[in-house]
Coordinates of C-alpha atoms and ligand atoms in Angstrom, one line a residue:
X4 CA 0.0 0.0 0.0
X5 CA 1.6 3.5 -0.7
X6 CA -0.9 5.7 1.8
X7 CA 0.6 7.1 4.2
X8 CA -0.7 9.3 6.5
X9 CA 1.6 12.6 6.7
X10 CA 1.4 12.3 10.5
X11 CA 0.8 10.7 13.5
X12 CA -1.5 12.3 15.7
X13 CA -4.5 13.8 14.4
X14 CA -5.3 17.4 15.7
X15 CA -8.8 19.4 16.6
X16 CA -8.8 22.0 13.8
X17 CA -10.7 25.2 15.5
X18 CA -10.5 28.9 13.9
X19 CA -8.1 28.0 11.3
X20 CA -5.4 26.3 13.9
X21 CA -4.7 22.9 14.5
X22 CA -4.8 22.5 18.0
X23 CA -3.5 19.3 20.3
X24 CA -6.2 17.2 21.9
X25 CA -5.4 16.4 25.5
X26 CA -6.4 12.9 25.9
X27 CA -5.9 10.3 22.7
X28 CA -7.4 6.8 21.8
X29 CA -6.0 5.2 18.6
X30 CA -7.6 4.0 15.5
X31 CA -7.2 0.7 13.7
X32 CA -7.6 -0.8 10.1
X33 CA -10.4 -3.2 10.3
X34 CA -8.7 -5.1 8.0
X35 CA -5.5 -5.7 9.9
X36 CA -6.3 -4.5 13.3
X37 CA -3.2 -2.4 12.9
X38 CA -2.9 0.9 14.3
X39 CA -3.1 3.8 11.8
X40 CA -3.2 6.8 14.0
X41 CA -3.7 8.4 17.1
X42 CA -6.9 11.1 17.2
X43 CA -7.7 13.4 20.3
X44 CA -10.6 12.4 22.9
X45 CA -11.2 16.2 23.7
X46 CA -12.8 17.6 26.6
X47 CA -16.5 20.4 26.7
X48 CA -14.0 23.3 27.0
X49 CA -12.2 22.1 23.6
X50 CA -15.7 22.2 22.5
X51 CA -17.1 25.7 23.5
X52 CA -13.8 27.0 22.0
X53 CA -15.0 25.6 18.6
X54 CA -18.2 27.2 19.1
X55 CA -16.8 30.6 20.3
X56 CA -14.5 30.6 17.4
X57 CA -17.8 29.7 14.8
X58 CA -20.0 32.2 16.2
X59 CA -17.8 35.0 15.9
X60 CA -17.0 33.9 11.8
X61 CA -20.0 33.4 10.9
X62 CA -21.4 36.7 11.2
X63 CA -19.1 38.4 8.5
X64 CA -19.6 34.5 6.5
X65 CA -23.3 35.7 6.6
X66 CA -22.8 38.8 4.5
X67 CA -20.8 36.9 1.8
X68 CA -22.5 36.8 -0.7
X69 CA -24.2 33.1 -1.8
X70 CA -22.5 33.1 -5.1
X71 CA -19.3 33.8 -3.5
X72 CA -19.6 31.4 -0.9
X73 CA -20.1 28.8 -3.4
X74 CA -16.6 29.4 -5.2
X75 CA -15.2 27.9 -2.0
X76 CA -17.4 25.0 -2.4
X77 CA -16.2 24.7 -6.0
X78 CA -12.6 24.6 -5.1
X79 CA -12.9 22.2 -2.3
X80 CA -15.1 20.2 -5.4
X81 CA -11.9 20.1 -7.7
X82 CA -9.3 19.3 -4.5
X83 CA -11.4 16.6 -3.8
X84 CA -11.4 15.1 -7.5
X85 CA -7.7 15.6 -7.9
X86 CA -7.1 13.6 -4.8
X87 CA -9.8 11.1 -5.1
X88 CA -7.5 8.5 -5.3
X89 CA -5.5 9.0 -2.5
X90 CA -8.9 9.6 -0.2
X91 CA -9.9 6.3 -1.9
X92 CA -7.2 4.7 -0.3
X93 CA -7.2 6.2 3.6
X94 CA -10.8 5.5 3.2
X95 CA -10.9 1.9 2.9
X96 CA -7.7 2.2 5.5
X97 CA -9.9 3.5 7.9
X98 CA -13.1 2.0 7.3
X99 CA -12.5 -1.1 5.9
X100 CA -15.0 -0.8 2.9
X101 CA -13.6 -2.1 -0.5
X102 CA -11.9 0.3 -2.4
X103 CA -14.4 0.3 -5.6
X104 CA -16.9 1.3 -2.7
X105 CA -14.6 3.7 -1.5
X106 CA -14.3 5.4 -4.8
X107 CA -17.8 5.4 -5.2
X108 CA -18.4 7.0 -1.5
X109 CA -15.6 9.9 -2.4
X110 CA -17.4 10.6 -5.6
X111 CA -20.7 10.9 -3.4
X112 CA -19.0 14.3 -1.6
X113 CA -17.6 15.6 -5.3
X114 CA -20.9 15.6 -6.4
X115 CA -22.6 17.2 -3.5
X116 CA -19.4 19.8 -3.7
X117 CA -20.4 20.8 -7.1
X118 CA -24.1 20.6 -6.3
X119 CA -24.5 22.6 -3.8
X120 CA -22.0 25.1 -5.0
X121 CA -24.5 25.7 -7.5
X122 CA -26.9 26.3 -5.0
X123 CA -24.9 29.2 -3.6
X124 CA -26.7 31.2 -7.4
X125 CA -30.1 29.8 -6.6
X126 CA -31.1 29.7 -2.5
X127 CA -34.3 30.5 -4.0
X128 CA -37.1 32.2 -1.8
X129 CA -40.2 33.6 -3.2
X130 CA -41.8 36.5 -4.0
X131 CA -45.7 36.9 -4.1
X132 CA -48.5 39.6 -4.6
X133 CA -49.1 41.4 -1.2
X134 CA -52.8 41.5 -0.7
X135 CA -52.5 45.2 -0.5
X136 CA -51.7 48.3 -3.2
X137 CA -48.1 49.2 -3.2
X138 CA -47.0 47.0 -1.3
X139 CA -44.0 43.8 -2.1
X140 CA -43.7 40.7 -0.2
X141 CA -40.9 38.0 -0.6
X142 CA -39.7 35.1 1.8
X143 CA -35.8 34.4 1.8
X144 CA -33.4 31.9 3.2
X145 CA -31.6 32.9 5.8
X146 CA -28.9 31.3 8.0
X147 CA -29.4 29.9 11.3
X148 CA -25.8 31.0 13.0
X149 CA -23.6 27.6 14.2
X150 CA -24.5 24.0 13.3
X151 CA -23.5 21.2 15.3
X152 CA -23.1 18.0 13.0
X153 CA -22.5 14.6 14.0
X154 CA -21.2 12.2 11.9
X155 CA -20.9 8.2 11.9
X156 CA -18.1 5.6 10.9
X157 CA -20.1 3.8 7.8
X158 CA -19.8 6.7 5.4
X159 CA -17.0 8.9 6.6
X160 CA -16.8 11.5 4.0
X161 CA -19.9 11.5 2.0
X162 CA -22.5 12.2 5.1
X163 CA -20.0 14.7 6.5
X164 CA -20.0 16.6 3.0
X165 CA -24.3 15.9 3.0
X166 CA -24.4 18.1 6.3
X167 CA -21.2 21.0 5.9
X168 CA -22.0 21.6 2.3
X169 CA -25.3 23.3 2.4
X170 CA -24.7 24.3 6.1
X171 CA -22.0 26.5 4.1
X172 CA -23.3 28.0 1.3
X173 CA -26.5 28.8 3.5
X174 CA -24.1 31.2 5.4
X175 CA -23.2 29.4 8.7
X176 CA -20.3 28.1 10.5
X177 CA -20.1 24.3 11.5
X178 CA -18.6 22.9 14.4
X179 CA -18.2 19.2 13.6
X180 CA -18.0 15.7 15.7
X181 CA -17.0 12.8 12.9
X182 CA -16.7 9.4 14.5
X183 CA -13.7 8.4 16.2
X184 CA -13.2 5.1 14.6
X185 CA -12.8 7.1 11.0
X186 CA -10.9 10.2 11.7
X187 CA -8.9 10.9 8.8
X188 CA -11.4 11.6 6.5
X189 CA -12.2 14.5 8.7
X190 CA -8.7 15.5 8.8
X191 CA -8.2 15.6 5.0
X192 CA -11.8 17.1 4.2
X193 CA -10.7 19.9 6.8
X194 CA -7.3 20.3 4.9
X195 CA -8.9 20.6 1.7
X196 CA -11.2 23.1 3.1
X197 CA -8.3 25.2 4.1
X198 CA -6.6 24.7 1.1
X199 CA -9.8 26.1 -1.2
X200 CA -9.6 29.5 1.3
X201 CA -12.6 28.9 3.6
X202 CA -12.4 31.5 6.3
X203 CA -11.4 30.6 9.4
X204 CA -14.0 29.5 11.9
X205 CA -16.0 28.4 9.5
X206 CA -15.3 24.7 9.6
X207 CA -14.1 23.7 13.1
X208 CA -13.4 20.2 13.7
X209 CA -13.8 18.8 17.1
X210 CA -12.7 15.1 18.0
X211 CA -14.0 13.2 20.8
X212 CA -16.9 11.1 22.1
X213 CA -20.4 11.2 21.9
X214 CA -21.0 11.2 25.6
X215 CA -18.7 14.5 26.2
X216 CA -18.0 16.2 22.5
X217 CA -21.7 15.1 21.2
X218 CA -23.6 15.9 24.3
X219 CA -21.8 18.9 24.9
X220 CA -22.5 20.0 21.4
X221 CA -26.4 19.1 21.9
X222 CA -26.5 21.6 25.6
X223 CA -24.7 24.3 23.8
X224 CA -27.0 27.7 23.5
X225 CA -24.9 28.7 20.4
X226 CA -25.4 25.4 18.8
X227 CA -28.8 26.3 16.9
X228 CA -29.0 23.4 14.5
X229 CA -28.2 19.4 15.1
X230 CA -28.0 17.2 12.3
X231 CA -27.0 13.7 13.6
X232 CA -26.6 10.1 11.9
X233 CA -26.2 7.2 13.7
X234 CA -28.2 4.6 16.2
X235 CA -31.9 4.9 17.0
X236 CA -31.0 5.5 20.8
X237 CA -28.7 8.1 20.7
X238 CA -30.5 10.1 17.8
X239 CA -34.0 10.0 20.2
X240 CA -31.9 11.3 23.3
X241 CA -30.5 14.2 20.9
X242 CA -34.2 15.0 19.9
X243 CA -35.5 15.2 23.7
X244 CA -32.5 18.0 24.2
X245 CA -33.1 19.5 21.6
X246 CA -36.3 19.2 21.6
X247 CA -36.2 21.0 25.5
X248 CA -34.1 23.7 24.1
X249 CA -36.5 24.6 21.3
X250 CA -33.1 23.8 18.9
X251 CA -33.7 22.4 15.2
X252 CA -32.4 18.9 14.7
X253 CA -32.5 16.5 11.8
X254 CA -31.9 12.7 12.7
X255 CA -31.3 9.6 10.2
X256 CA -31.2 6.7 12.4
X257 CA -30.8 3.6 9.8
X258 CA -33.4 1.5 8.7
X259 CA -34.2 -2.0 8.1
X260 CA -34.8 -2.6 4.8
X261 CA -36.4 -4.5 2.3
X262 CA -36.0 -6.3 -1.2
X263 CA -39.4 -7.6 -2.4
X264 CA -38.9 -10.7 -5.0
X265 CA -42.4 -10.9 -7.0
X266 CA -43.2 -14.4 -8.6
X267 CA -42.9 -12.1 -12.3
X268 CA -39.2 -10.5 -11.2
X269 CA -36.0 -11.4 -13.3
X270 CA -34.8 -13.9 -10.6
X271 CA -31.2 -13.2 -11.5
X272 CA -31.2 -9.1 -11.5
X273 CA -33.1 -9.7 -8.3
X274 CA -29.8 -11.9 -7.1
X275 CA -27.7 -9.5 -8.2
X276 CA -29.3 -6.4 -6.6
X277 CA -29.5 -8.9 -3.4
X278 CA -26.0 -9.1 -3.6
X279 CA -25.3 -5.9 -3.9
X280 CA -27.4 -3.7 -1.4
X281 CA -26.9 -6.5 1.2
X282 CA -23.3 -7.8 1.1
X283 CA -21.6 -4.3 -0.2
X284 CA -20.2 -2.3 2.5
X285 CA -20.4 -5.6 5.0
X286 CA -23.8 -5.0 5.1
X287 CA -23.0 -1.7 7.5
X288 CA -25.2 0.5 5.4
X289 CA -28.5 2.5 6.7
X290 CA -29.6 1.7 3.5
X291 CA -28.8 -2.2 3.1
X292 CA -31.0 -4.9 2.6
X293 CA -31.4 -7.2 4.9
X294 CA -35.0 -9.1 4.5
X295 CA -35.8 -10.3 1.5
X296 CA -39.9 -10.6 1.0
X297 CA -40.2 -13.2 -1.5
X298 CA -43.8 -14.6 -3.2
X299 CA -43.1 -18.5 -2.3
X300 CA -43.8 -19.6 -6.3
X301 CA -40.1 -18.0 -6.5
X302 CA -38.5 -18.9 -3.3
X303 CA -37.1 -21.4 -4.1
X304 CA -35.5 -20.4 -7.0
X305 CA -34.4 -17.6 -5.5
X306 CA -32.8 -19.2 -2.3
X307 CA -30.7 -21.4 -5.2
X308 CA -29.7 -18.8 -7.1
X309 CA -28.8 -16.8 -4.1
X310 CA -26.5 -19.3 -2.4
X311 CA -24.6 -19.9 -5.7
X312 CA -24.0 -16.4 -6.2
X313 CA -23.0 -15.8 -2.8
X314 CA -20.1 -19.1 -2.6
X315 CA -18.5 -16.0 -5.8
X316 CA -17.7 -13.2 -3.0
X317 CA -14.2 -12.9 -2.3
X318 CA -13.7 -11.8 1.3
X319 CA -10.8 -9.9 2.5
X320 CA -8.8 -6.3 2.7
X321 CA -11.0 -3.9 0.5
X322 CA -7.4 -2.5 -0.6
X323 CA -6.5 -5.9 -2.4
X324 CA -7.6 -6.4 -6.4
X325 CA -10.8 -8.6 -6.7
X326 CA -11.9 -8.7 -3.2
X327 CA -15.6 -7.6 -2.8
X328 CA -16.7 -7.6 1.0
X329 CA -14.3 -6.4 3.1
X330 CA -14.0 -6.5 7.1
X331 CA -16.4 -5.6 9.9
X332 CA -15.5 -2.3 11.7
X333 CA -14.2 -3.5 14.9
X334 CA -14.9 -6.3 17.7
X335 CA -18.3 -4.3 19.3
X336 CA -19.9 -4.9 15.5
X337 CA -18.4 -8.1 15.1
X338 CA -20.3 -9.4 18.7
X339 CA -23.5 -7.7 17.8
X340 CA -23.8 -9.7 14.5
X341 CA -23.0 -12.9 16.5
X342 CA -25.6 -12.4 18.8
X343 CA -28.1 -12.1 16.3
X344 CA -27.1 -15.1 14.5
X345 CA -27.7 -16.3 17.9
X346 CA -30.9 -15.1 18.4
X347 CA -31.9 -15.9 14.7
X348 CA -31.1 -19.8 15.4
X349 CA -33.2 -19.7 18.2
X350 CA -35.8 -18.0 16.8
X351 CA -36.6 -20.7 14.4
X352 CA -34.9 -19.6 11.3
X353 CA -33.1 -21.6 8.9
X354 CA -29.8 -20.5 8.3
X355 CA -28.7 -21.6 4.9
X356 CA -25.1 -19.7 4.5
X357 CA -22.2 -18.0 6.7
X358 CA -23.2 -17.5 10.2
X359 CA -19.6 -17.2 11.5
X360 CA -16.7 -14.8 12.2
X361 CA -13.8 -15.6 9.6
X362 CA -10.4 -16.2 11.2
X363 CA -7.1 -17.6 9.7
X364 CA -3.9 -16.7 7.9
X365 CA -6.2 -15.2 4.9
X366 CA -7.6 -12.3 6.9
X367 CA -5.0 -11.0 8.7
X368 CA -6.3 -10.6 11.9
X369 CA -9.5 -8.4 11.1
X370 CA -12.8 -8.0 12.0
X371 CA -14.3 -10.5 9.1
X372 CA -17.8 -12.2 9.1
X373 CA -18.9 -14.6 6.6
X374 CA -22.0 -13.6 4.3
X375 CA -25.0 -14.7 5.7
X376 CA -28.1 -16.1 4.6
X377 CA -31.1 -17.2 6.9
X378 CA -34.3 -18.3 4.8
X379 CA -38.1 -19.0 6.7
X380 CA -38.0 -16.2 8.6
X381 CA -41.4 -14.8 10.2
X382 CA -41.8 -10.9 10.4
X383 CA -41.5 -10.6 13.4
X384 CA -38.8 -12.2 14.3
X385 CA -36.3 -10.2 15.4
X386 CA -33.7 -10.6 13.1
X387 CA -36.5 -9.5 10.9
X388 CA -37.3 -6.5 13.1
X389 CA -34.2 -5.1 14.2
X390 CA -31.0 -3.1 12.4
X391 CA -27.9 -6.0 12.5
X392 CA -25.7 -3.7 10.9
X393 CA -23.6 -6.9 9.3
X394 CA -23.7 -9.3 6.1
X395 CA -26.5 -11.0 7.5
X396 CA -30.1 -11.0 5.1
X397 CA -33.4 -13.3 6.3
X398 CA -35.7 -14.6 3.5
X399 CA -39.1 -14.1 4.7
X400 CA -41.6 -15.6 2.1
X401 CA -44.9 -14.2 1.6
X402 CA -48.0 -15.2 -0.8
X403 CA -49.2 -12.2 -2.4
X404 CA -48.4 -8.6 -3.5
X405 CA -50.3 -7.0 -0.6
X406 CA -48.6 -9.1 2.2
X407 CA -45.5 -8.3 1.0
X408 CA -46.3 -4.2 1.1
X409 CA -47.8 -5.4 4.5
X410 CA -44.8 -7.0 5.8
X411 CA -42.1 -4.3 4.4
X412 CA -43.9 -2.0 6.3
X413 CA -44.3 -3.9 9.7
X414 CA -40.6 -2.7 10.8
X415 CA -39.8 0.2 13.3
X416 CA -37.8 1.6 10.4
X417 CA -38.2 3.7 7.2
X418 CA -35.5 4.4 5.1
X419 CA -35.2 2.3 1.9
X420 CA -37.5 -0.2 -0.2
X421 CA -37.2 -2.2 -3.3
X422 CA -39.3 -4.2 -5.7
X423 CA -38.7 -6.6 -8.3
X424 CA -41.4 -6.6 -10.4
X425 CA -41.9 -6.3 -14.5
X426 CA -46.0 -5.6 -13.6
X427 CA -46.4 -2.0 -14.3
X428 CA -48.8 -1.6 -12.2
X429 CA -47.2 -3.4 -9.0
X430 CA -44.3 -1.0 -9.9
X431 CA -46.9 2.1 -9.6
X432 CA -49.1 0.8 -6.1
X433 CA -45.7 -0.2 -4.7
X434 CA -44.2 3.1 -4.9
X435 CA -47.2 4.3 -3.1
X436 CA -47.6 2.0 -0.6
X437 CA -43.9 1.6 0.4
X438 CA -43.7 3.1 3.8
X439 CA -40.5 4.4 3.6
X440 CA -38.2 7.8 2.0
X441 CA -36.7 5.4 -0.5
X442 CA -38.3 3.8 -3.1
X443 CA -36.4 1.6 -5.5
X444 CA -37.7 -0.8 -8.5
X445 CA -35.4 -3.3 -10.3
X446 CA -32.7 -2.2 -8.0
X447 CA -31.4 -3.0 -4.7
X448 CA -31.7 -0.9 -1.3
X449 CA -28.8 1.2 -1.9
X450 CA -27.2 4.2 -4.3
X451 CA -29.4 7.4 -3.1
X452 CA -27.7 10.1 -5.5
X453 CA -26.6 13.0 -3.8
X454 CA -29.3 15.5 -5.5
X455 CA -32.9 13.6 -3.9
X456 CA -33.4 13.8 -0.5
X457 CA -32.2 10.9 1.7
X458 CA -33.6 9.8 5.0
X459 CA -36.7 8.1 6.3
X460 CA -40.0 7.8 8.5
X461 CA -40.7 6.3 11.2
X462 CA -38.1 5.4 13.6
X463 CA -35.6 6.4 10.9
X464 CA -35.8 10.1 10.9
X465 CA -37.7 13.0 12.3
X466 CA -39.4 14.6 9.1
X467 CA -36.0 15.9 7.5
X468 CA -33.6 15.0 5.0
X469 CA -29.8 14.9 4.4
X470 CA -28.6 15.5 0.6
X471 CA -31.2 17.2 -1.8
X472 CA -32.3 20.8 -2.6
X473 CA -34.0 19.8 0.9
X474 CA -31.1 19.4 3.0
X475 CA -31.0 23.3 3.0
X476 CA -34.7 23.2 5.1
X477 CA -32.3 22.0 8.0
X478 CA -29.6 25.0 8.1
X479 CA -31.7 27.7 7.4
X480 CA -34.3 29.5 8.5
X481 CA -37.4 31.6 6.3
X482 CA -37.7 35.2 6.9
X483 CA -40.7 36.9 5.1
X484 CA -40.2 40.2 4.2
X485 CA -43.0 42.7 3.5
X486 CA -42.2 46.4 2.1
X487 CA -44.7 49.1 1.8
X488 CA -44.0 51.5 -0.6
X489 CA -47.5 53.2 -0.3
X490 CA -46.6 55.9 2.1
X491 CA -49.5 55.4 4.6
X492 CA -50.3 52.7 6.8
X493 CA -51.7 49.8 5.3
X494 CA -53.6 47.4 7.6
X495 CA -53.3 43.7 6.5
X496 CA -56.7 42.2 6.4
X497 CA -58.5 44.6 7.6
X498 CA -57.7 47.8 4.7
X499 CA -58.7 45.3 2.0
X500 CA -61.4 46.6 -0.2
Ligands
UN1_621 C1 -25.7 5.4 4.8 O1 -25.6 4.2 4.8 O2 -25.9 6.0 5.8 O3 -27.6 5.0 -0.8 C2 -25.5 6.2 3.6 C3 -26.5 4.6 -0.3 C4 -25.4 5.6 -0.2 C5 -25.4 6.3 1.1 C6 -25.6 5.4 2.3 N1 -25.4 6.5 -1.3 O4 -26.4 3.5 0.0

């Protein structure tokens, strides 16, 4: 591997300085369990000095002008796709995903750079007749002041760049938590941010853990905005703060979602888009598929098809030519998708393929789990009900249309649906009856592009979206603006004729 990381320690980065953290914890390659770096745990105080730092740039960043704003945006756009490669490679260093993957999630933040750089000449607002003579009325965007973002592990760069993005070309400043077990992408998204001439204060990266960093971020008065991924738990706690303190917070809290195989589907496409939403990424997607509704006539077919496909994935170091799933991202996820194949055994389903933790001279002391395929499962069993975050899918067959829509959207979760269906109109009532902010057809659970909105109902979100035109909903506000040019007071409502 030629990688390296230019240094050993990672560093907060607040007002434009790269400042020590005080205590450290290190950070490992799933694939190797070998240590890569070292990146600050950093204490409240670290934390209010980000936030001090943001809320005193921000208010000149606020009179930037959008366009303006953007070019930054644009630059860091261009950094990013000049060094793809190389952010490829720490990527799938630090997370373990495979490097095609890894590519693919790099790509994800170029496009939202160029994107919403492009929103920085829209921002649009409205303007609309006034009820009364000589008199204008518009409603604008505005910025909200500092947003607190919390990122998670799975997609290091790409939800980071969903969240800063449009916080920045909406005008405020962004004091940032990424995960601790993927650091560096922070690190080199900050560098490049630096490099493309963003003020300072504007991005200020705080390291550290959820209970002190997070929560400290979350009691802040001059934190208005929270945009948080990660567990179900954590994201509910975040909403009852915020929710205390009158602060704006958006949540995407994973999902638990769905293929539907229907007895007219391309058995084979259906395999492969199996495959790919539920084994790509180890499985450690919000978005990955992990039940599988299938109409009995096909089951078995399906199941076949399935387990010969599945004996084809190469396991192994994501860095290494041909290997398509790569590790788990440490021991804690590694023992949560035991347990569950524990629990699924018990429950009563079959399991046809994988179940186990791979060890041995081929993977190199990581965090690897075999592909995993349990078939008869019920609904509501709870390797059925519950996120496993792991390359672990359940076949749960089902004997019509509606009990498949039925069972999809029996889950706690929201996020992401597919169907496999050449019935037109299946394709149509399935789109509408799909419970969930994702909606796929002849296609697996995964590959949201960067310009829809991405989240979920239910238990998976709170009503917002990351990524999209809509993302910008969460970091600003809407002012309405009324201007009377008649000279005399006007009474609304009441001087109508
Ligand atoms: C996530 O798992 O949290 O649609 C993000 C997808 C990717 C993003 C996944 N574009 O699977």
């Amino acid at each position: 591997m030629t990688t390296k990381l230019k240094t050993d320690v990672l560093k907060n980065f607040i007002n434009g300085e790269w400042v020590d953290g005080d205590a450290l914890t290190a950070v490992f390659n799933p694939a190797t369990r070998e240590k890569i770096t070292d990146v600050p745990l950093s204490d409240a105080e670290t934390l209010n000095n980000a936030v001090k730092a943001a809320k005193e740039a921000q208010k000149d960043w606020a009179l930037v002008p959008a366009p303006q704003r953007a070019e930054v945006l644009y630059r860091v756009g261009y950094l990013m796709k000049e060094r793809k490669e190389r952010l490829s490679e720490l990527l799938t260093m630090e997370n373990g995903k495979v490097i095609e993957e890894a590519r693919g999630e790099v790509q994800e933040g170029i496009d939202m750079a160029f994107y919403m750089a492009g929103e920085g000449r829209r921002l649009f607002g409205q303007t609309t007749p006034a009820e009364l003579k000589d008199k204008f009325a518009m409603s604008q965007r505005v910025p909200v002041g500092v947003v607190g973002i919390i990122t998670p592990w799975n997609f290091p760069i790409a939800i980071a760049t969903w969240k800063s993005f449009p916080a920045i070309v909406a005008g405020n400043a962004v004091v940032w938590k990424p995960a601790t077990e993927t650091p560096i992408m922070a690190y080199e998204l900050v560098k490049i941010f630096e490099e493309a001439g963003l003020p300072k204060g504007i991005m200020n990266v705080v390291f550290g853990s959820g209970g002190t960093v997070g929560d400290s971020m979350v009691h802040h008065d001059d934190i208005r905005v929270i945009s948080f991924t990660g567990s179900n738990d954590t994201g509910r706690n975040i909403a009852a703060e915020c929710g205390r303190q009158l602060k704006k917070v958006s949540l995407e809290m994973g999902g638990k979602n769905a293929v539907i195989v229907m007895e007219d589907a391309d058995i084979d496409l259906a395999v492969e888009g199996i495959l790919w939403s539920a084994f790509g990424t180890s499985g450690q997607r919000c978005t990955a598929c992990s039940r599988v509704i299938v109409h009995e006539k096909v089951k078995d077919a399906l199941e076949e098809k399935l387990l010969e496909s599945m004996k084809h994935l190469t396991i192994g170091n994501g860095l290494k030519d041909g290997i398509k799933v790569g590790p788990i991202i440490n021991q804690a996820g590694l023992d949560k998708i035991k347990r569950y194949i524990e629990i699924g055994k018990e429950e009563g389903a079959k399991l046809l393929a994988g179940g186990e933790e791979l060890t041995g001279n081929d993977y190199n002391d990581g965090y690897y789990f075999a592909p995993t395929l349990f078939t008869d499962a019920a609904s509501n069993m709870r390797i059925a009900q519950e996120e496993i975050f792991g390359p672990v899918v359940s076949l749960i067959p089902v004997q019509s249309f509606e009990e498949a829509i039925e069972v999809n959207n029996s889950v706690t979760y929201g996020l992401s649906s597919s169907i496999f269906t050449n019935d037109v109109n299946r394709v149509f009532q399935a789109q509408r009856d799909l419970d969930t902010g994702i909606v796929y057809v002849n296609a697996g659970t995964t590959g949201a592009e960067i310009h829809l909105p991405f989240g979920g109902t239910k238990g998976t979100g709170n009503g917002h979206r990351d990524s999209g035109v809509q993302a910008l909903d969460v970091f600003t506000e809407w002012k309405a603006v009324y201007v009377d040019y008649s000279g005399k007071l006007q009474r609304a409502q009441i001087d109508v004729e």
